[in-house]
Coordinates of C-alpha atoms in Angstrom, one line a residue:
X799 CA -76.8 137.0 102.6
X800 CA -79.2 138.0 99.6
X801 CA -76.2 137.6 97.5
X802 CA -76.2 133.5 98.7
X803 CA -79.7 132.7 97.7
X804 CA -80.5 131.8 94.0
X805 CA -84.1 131.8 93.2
X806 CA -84.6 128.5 90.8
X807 CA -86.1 129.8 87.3
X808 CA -85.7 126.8 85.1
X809 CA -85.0 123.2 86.1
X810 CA -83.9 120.2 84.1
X811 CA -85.4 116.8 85.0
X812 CA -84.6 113.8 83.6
X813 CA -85.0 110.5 86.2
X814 CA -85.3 106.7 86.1
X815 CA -88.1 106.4 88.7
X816 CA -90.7 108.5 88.7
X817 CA -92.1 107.3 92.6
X818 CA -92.7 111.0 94.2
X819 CA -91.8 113.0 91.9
X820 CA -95.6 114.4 91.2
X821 CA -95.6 117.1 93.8
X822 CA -92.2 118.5 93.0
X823 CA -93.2 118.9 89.5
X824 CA -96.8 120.3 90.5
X825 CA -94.9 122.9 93.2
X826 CA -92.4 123.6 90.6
X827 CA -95.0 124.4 87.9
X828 CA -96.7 126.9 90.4
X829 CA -93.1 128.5 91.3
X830 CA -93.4 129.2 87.7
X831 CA -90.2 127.3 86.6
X832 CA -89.2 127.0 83.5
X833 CA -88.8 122.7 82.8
X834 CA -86.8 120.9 80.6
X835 CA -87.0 117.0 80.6
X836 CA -86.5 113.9 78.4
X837 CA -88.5 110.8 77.2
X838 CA -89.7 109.3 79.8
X839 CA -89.9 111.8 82.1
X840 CA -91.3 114.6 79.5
X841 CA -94.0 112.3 79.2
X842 CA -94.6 112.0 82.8
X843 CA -94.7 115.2 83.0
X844 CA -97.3 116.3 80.0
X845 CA -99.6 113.3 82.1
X846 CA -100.0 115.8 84.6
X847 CA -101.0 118.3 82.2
X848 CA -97.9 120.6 82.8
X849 CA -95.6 121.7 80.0
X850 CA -92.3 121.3 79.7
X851 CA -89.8 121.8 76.7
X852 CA -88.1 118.5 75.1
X853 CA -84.4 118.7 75.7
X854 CA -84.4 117.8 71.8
X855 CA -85.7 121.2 71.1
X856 CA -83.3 122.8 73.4
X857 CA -80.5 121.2 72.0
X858 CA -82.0 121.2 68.4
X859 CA -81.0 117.3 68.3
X860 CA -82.6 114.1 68.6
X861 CA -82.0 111.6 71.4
X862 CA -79.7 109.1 69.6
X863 CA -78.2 105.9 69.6
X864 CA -81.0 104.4 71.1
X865 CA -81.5 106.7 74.0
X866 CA -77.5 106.9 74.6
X867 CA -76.7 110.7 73.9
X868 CA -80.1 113.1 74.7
X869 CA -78.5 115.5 77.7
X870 CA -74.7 115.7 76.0
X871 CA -74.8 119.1 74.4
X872 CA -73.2 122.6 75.3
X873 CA -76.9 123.5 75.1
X874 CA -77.4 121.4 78.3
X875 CA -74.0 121.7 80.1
X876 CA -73.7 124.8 79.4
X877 CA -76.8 125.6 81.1
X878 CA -75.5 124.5 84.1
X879 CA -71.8 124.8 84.1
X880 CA -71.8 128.5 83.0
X881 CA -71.1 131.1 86.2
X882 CA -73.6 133.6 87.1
X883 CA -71.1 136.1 88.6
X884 CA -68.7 136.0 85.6
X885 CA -69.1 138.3 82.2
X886 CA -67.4 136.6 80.3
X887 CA -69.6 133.2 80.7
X888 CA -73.2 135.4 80.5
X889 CA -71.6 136.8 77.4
X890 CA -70.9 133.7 75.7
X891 CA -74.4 132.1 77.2
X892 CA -76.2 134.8 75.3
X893 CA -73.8 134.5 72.2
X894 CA -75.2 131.2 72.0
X895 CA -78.4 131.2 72.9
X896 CA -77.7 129.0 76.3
X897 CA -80.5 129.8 78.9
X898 CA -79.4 128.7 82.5
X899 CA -80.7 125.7 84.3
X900 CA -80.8 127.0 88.0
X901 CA -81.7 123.4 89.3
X902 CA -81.3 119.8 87.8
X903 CA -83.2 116.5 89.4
X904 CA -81.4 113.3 88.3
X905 CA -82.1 109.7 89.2
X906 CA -79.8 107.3 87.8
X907 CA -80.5 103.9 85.8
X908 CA -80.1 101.0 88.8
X909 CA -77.1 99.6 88.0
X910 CA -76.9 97.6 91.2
X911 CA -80.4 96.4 91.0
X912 CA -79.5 95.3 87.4
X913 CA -75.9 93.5 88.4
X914 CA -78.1 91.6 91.5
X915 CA -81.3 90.5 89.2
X916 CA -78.6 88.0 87.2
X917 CA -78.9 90.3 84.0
X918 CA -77.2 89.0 81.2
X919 CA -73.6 91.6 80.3
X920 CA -75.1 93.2 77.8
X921 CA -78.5 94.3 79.7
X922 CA -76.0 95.6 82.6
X923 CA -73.9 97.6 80.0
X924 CA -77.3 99.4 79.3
X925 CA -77.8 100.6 82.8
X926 CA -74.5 102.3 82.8
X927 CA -75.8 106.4 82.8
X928 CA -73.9 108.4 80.7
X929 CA -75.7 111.8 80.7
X930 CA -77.5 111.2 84.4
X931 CA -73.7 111.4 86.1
X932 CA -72.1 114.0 83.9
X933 CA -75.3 115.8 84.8
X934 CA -74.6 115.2 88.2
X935 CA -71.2 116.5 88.2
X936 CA -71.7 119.3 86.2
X937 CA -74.2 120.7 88.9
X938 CA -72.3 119.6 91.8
X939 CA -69.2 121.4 90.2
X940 CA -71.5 124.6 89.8
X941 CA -73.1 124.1 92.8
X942 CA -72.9 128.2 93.8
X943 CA -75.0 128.8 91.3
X944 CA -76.9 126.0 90.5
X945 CA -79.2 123.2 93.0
X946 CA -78.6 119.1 92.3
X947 CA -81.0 116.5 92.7
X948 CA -79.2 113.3 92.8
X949 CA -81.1 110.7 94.1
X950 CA -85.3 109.9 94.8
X951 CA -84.5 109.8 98.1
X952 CA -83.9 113.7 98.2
X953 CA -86.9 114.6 96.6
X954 CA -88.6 114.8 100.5
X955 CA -86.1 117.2 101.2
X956 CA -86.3 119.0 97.5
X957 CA -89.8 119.6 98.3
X958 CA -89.2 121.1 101.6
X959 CA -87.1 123.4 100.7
X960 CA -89.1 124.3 97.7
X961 CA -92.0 124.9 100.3
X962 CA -89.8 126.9 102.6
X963 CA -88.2 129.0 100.8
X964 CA -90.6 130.1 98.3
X965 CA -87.9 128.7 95.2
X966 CA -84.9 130.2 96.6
X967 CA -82.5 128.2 97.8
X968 CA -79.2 129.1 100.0
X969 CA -75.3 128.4 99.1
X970 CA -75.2 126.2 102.2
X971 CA -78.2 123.9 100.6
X972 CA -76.7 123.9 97.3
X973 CA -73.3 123.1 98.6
X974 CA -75.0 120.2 100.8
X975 CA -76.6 118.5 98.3
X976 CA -73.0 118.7 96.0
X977 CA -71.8 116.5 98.5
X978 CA -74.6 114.5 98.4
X979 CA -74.3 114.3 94.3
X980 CA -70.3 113.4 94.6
X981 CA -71.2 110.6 97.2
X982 CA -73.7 109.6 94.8
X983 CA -71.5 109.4 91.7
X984 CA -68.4 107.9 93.6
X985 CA -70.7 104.9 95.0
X986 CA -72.7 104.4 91.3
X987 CA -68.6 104.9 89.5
X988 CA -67.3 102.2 92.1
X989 CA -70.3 100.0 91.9
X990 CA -69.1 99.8 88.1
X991 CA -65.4 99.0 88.8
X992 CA -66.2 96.3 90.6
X993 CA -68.3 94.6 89.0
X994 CA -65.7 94.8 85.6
X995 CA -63.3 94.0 88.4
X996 CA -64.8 90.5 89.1
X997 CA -63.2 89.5 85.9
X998 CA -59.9 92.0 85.8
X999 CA -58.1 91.6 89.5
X1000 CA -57.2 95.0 88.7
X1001 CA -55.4 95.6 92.7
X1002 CA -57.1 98.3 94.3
X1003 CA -59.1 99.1 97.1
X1004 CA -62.6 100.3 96.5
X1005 CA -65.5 99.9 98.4
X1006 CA -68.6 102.1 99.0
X1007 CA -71.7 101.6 101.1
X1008 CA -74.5 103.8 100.8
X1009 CA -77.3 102.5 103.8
X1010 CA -76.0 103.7 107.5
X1011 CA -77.0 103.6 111.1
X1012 CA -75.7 105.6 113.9
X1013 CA -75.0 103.0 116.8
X1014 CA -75.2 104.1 120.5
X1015 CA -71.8 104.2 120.1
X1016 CA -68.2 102.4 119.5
X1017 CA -66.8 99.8 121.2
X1018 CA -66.6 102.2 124.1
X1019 CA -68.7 104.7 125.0
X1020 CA -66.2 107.5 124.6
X1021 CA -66.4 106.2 121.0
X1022 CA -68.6 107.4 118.4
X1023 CA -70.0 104.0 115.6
X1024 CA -71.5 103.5 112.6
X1025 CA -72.6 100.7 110.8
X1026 CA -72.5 100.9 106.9
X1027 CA -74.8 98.2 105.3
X1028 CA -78.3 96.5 104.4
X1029 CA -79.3 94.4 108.5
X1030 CA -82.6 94.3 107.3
X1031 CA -81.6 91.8 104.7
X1032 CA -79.7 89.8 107.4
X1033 CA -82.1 89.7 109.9
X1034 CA -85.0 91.1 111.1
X1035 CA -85.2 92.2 114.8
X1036 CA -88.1 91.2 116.8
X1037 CA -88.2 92.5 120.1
X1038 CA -85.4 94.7 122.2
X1039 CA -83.5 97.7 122.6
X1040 CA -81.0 99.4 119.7
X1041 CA -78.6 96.9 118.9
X1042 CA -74.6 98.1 119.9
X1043 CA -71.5 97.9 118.1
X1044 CA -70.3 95.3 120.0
X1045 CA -73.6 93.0 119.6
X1046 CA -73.0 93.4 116.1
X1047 CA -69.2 91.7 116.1
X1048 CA -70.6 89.1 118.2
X1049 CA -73.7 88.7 115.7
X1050 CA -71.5 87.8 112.9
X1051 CA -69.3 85.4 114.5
X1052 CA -72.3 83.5 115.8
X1053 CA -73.8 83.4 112.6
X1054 CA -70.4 82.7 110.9
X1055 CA -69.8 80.0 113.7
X1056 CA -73.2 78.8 113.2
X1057 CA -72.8 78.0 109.3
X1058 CA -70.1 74.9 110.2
X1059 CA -73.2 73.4 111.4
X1060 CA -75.9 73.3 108.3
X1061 CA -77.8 70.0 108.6
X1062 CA -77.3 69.3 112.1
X1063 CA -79.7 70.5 115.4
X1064 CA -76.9 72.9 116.4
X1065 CA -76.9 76.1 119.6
X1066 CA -74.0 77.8 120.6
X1067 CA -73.3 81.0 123.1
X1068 CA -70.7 83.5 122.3
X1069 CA -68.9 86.3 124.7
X1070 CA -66.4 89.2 123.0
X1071 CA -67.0 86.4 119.5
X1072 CA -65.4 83.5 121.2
X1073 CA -67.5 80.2 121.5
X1074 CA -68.0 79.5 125.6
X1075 CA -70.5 77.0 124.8
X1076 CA -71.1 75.3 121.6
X1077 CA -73.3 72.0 120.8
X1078 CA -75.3 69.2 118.8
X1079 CA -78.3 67.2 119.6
X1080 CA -81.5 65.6 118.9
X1081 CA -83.5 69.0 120.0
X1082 CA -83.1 73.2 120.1
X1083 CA -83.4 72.1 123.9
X1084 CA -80.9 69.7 124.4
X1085 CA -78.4 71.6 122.4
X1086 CA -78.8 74.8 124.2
X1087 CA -78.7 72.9 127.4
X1088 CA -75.5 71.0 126.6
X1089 CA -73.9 74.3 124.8
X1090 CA -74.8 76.6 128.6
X1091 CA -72.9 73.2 130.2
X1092 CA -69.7 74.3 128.9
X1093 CA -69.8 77.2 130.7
X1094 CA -72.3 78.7 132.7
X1095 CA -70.3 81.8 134.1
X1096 CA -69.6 83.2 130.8
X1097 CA -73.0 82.6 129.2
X1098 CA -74.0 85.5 131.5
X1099 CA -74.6 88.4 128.7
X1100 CA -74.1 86.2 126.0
X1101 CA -75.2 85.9 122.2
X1102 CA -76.8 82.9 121.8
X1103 CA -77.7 81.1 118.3
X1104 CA -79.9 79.0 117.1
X1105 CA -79.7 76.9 113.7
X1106 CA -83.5 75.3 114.1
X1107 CA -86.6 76.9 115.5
X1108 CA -87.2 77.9 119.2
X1109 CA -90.0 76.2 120.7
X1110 CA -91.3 76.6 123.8
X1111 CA -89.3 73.9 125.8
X1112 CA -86.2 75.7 124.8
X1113 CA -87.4 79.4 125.3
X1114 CA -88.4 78.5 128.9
X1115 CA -84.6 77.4 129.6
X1116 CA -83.2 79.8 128.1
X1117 CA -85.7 82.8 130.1
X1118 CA -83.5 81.7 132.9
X1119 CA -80.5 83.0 132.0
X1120 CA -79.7 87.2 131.2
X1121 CA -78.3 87.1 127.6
X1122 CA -77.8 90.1 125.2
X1123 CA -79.0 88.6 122.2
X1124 CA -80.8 85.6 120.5
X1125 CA -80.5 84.7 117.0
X1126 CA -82.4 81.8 115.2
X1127 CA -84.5 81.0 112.0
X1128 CA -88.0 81.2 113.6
X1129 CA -89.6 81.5 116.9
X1130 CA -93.1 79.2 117.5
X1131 CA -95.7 82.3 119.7
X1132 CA -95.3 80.3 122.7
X1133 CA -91.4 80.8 122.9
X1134 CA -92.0 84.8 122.0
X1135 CA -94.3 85.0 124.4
X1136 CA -91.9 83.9 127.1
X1137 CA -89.2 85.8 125.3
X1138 CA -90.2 89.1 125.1
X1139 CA -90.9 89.3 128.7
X1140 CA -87.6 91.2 129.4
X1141 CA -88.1 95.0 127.7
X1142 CA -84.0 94.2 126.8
X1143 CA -83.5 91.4 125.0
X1144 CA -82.5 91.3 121.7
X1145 CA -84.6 88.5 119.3
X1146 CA -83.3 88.4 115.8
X1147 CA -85.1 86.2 113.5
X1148 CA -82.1 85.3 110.8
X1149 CA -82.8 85.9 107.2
X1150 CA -79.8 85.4 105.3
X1151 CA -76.2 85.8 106.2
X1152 CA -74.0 87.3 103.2
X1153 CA -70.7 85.5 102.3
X1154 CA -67.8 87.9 102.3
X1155 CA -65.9 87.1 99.5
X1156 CA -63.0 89.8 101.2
X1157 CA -62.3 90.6 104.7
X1158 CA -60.6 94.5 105.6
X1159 CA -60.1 96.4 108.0
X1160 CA -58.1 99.5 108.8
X1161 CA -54.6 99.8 109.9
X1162 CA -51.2 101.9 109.6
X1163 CA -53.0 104.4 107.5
X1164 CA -54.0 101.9 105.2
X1165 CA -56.0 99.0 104.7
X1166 CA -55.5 95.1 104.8
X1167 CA -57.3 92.5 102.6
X1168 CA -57.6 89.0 102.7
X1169 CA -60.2 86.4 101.3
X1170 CA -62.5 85.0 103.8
X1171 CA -61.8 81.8 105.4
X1172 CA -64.3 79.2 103.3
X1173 CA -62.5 76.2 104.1
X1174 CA -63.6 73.9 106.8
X1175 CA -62.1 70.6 108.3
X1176 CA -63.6 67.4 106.5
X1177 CA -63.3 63.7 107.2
X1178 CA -61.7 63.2 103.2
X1179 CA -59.3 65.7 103.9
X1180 CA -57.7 64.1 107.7
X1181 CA -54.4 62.5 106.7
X1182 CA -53.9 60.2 110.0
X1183 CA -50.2 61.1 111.2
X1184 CA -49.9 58.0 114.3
X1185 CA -50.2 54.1 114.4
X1186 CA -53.6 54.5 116.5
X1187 CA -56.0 56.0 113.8
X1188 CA -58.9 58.0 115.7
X1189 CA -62.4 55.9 116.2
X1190 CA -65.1 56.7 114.2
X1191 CA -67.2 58.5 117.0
X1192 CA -63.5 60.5 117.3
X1193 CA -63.3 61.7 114.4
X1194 CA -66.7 63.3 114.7
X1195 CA -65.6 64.9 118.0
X1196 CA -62.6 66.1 116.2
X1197 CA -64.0 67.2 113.7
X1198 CA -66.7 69.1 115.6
X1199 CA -63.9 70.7 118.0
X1200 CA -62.1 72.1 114.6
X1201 CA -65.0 73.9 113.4
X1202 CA -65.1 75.6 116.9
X1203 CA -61.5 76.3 116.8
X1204 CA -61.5 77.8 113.3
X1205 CA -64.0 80.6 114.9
X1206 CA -61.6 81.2 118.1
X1207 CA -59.2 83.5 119.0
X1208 CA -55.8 82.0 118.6
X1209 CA -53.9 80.8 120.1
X1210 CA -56.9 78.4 120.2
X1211 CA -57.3 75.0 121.9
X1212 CA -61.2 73.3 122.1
X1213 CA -61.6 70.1 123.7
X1214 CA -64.5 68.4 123.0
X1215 CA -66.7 65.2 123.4
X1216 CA -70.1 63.7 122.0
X1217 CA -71.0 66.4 120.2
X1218 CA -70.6 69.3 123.2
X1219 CA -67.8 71.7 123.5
X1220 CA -66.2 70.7 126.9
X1221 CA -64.3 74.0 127.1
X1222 CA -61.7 76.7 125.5
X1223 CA -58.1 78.1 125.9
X1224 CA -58.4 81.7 123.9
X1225 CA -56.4 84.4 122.4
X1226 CA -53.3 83.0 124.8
X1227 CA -49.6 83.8 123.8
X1228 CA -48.6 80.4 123.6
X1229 CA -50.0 76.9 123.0
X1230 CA -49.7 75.5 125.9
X1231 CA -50.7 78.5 127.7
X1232 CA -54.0 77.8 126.4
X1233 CA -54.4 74.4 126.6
X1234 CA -53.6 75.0 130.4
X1235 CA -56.3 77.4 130.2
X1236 CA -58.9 74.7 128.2
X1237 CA -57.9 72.0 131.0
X1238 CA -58.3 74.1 134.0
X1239 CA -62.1 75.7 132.8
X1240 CA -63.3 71.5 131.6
X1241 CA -61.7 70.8 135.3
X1242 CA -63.8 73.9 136.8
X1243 CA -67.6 72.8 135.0
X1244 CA -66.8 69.3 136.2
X1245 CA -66.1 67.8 132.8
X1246 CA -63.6 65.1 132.8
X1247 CA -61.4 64.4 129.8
X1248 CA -60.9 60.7 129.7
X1249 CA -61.2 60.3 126.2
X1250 CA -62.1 63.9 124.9
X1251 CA -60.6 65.2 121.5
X1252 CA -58.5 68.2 121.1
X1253 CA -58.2 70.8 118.2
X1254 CA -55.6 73.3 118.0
X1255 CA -55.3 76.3 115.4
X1256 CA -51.8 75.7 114.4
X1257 CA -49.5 73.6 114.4
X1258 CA -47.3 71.9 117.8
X1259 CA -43.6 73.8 117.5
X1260 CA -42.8 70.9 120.0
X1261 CA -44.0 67.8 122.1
X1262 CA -45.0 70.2 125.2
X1263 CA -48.6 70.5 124.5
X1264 CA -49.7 66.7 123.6
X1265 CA -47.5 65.7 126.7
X1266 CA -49.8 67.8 129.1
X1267 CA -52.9 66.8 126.6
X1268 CA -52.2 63.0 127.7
X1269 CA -51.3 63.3 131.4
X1270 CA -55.3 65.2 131.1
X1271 CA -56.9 62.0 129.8
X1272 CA -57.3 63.7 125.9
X1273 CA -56.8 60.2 123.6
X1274 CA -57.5 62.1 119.9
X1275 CA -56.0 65.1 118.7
X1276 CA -56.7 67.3 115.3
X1277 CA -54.1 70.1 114.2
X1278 CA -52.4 71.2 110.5
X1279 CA -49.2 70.3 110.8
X1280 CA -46.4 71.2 109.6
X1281 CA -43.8 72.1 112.2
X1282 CA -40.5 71.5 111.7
X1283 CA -40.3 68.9 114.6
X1284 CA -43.8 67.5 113.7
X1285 CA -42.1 63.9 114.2
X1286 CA -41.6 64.7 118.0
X1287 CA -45.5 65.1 119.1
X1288 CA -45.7 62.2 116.4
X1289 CA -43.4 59.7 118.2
X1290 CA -44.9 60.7 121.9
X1291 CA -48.8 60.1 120.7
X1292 CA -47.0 56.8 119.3
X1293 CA -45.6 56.1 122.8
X1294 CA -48.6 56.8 124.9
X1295 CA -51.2 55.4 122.5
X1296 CA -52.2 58.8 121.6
X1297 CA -54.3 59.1 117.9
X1298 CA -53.7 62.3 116.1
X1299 CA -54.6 63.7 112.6
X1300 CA -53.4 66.7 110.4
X1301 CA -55.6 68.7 108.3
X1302 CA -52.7 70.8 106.4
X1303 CA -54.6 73.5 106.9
X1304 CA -54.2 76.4 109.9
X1305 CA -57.3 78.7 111.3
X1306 CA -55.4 81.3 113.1
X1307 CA -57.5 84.3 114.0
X1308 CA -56.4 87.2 115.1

């Protein structure tokens, strides 16, 4: 055991930010280690009124190029790379006068920060470390011999060990904090790529997210989840217990749902990310009201969302009904008040919701990408495809039942009417199936469907479903288009005095 521990001697620091850092360096200084450092840091450390040797002098070169070569020199590397246990790399160490460095504290430049702030190319180019990473590897690499600092965030941990262990350190921390350097130089390297990759298309797969969470649990509780990402810089969560794995899939298609909707008093309630309750008014209140109409059964559990504030009016509604999770931009104190009542609940106050530019996931041993779905149904775009051209107040239902129907499950089928989803055939095998299944559910909240609109994902491979659309009372009907036997829904809207538009453009959602 002895033979694992390596008592630190001499430690190279050279770091970006210098938050915490003090009491390593003060704890370091009365371990009586050796320091090395450069510019900044050197004279962060000198402030303190501790010495430390310029890596100029150990190298016996400047820092040049404007700061862009100071730690590339077999003075340095060698240092760290050199083994310990091996004669033949202690021989040529003291042949050339290369004194070890047992322990090496890096914090890189913020590239990421840099990228986000809007910097001009040039600016960003700077913030590429050169020396910090190869530092970073080279200790990793040598990591039996030799401790690695990667990041500010270990320097909690740095200092605890340092406490503990009197400046000796074990083969199991050195090797833990390897893996932590190599997931810190994989994320900085691919943060890097893809940012010269906005420009290149070279096609790859590279992604890499630092910030985790450890959920409950999957989407089962025999399975174990994670959630890699920044939620704080979605939204922050008021009031309620741990949020799951499965409130987090529903989160995102409400708020995805919820972005068809910008500019209009919108509330809609969501089970397993399907819409069973989605509509527009002149209030929060009537919106939710009109939304839990659609169906009251499934709003048990539900996510709900808000697009305008939740006032007291709507709160006390909505403290009738057990739901998982709330989401809207602000709460008035009244409408907490009532809100947090139930220990439970989930209250998310929305901050921002990221665009995905890319949607993945993981399959066959692989991965599938595809861009994000960023087109939406509008009026300019409707090519009318009968004689009867839809109404004006149709065309706002139809257009209001597409949006819903782009978020569903297909095969998808919403029927809608002033502004109020009426009801919902999901995730069925066949079209018809679920427009069966959207009939039957209006039919069972006692919604009647003389004149409703109808929005499918796809297109009508045949006449079948707009046939049992009509006999249901459904006048107006939005799809794509594009079946081969387009002309026979066509002719049998014609017939029965039936409007219908095509977009040319199909939501499926699997």
């Amino acid at each position: 055991m002895a033979r694992m521990q390596k008592q630190i001697s001499s430690a190279l620091i050279s770091v970006y930010h210098k938050d915490n850092l003090e009491p390593i360096i003060k704890k370091l200084n009365d371990l009586g280690v050796k320091l090395y450092s450069t510019g900044g840091t050197l004279a962060f450390i000198n402030k303190l009124g501790i010495e430390a040797i310029a890596v100029e002098d150990l190298t016996g070169y400047p820092s040049i190029f404007g700061g862009r070569v100071k730690t590339l020199h077999p003075a340095v590397f060698g240092g760290i790379l050199y083994r310990r246990d091996n004669n033949e790399d202690i021989a040529q160490a003291n042949e050339h006068n290369i004194p070890p460095i047992d322990l090496t504290i890096v914090d890189l430049y913020p590239f990421e920060d840099t990228v986000n702030s809007g910097a001009a190319h040039e600016d960003i180019i700077e913030k590429i470390d050169i020396g910090g990473i190869s530092l970073i590897r080279a200790a990793a690499k040598n990591h039996k011999d030799a401790l690695i600092i990667s990041s500010r965030d270990q320097y909690t941990e740095l200092l605890e060990i340092l406490e503990s262990g009197n400046g000796a350190t074990s083969l199991a921390e050195r090797k833990r904090f390897a893996a932590y350097a190599f997931n810190v130089s994989s994320h900085y390297d691919t943060a890097i790529f893809n940012y010269f990759n906005e420009e290149e298309k070279i096609s790859v797969f590279k992604n890499s997210i630092s910030k985790q969470r450890t959920l409950r649990y999957g989407e089962n509780p025999h399975q174990k989840g994670m959630f890699f990402g920044d939620l704080e810089k979605v939204f922050d969560q008021l009031h309620g217990k741990e949020i799951s794995y499965n409130n987090l899939v529903d989160i995102e298609a409400a708020i995805s749902l919820m972005k068809e909707f910008e500019g209009e008093t919108a509330f809609a309630i969501l089970k397993h990310t399907n819409a069973c309750g989605v509509a527009v008014a002149k209030s929060t209140k009537e919106a939710y009201l009109k939304a839990f109409e659609a169906d009251t059964l499934s709003a048990f559990g539900g996510v709900l969302i808000s697009n305008t504030e939740i006032d007291e009016a709507t709160a006390l509604e909505i403290d009738k009904l057990f739901m998982e999770v709330l989401i809207a931009p602000s709460f008035s104190k009244s409408a907490l008040a009532i809100l947090t009542s139930k220990k439970n609940r989930v209250l998310l106050q929305l901050k921002n919701h990221p665009q995905d530019q890319a949607i993945f996931k993981s399959l066959l041993g692989g991965v599938i990408q595809q861009s994000a779905n960023s087109t939406t149904d509008h009026k300019a775009g409707l090519s009318t495809a009968t004689k009867k051209a839809p109404s004006t107040q149709e065309i706002e239902d139809l257009l209001f039942a597409s949006k819903i129907c782009k978020h569903t499950k297909s095969n998808a089928i919403i029927l809608a009417k002033g502004g109020q989803m009426l009801s919902s055939g999901v995730g069925q095998t066949s079209r018809v199936d679920a427009l069966q299944q959207a009939i039957k559910k209006a039919h069972t909240f006692g919604f009647k469907l003389e004149g409703a609109a109808m929005a499918s994902d796809a297109f009508f491979p045949f006449a079948d479903s707009v046939e049992v659309a009509n006999k249901a009372g459904i006048t107006t009907i939005i799809q794509p288009g594009g079946s081969k036997k387009d002309q026979e829904s066509i002719d049998y809207c014609n017939n029965h005095n039936i409007s219908m538009v095509f977009t040319g453009t199909r939501h499926f959602k699997h």
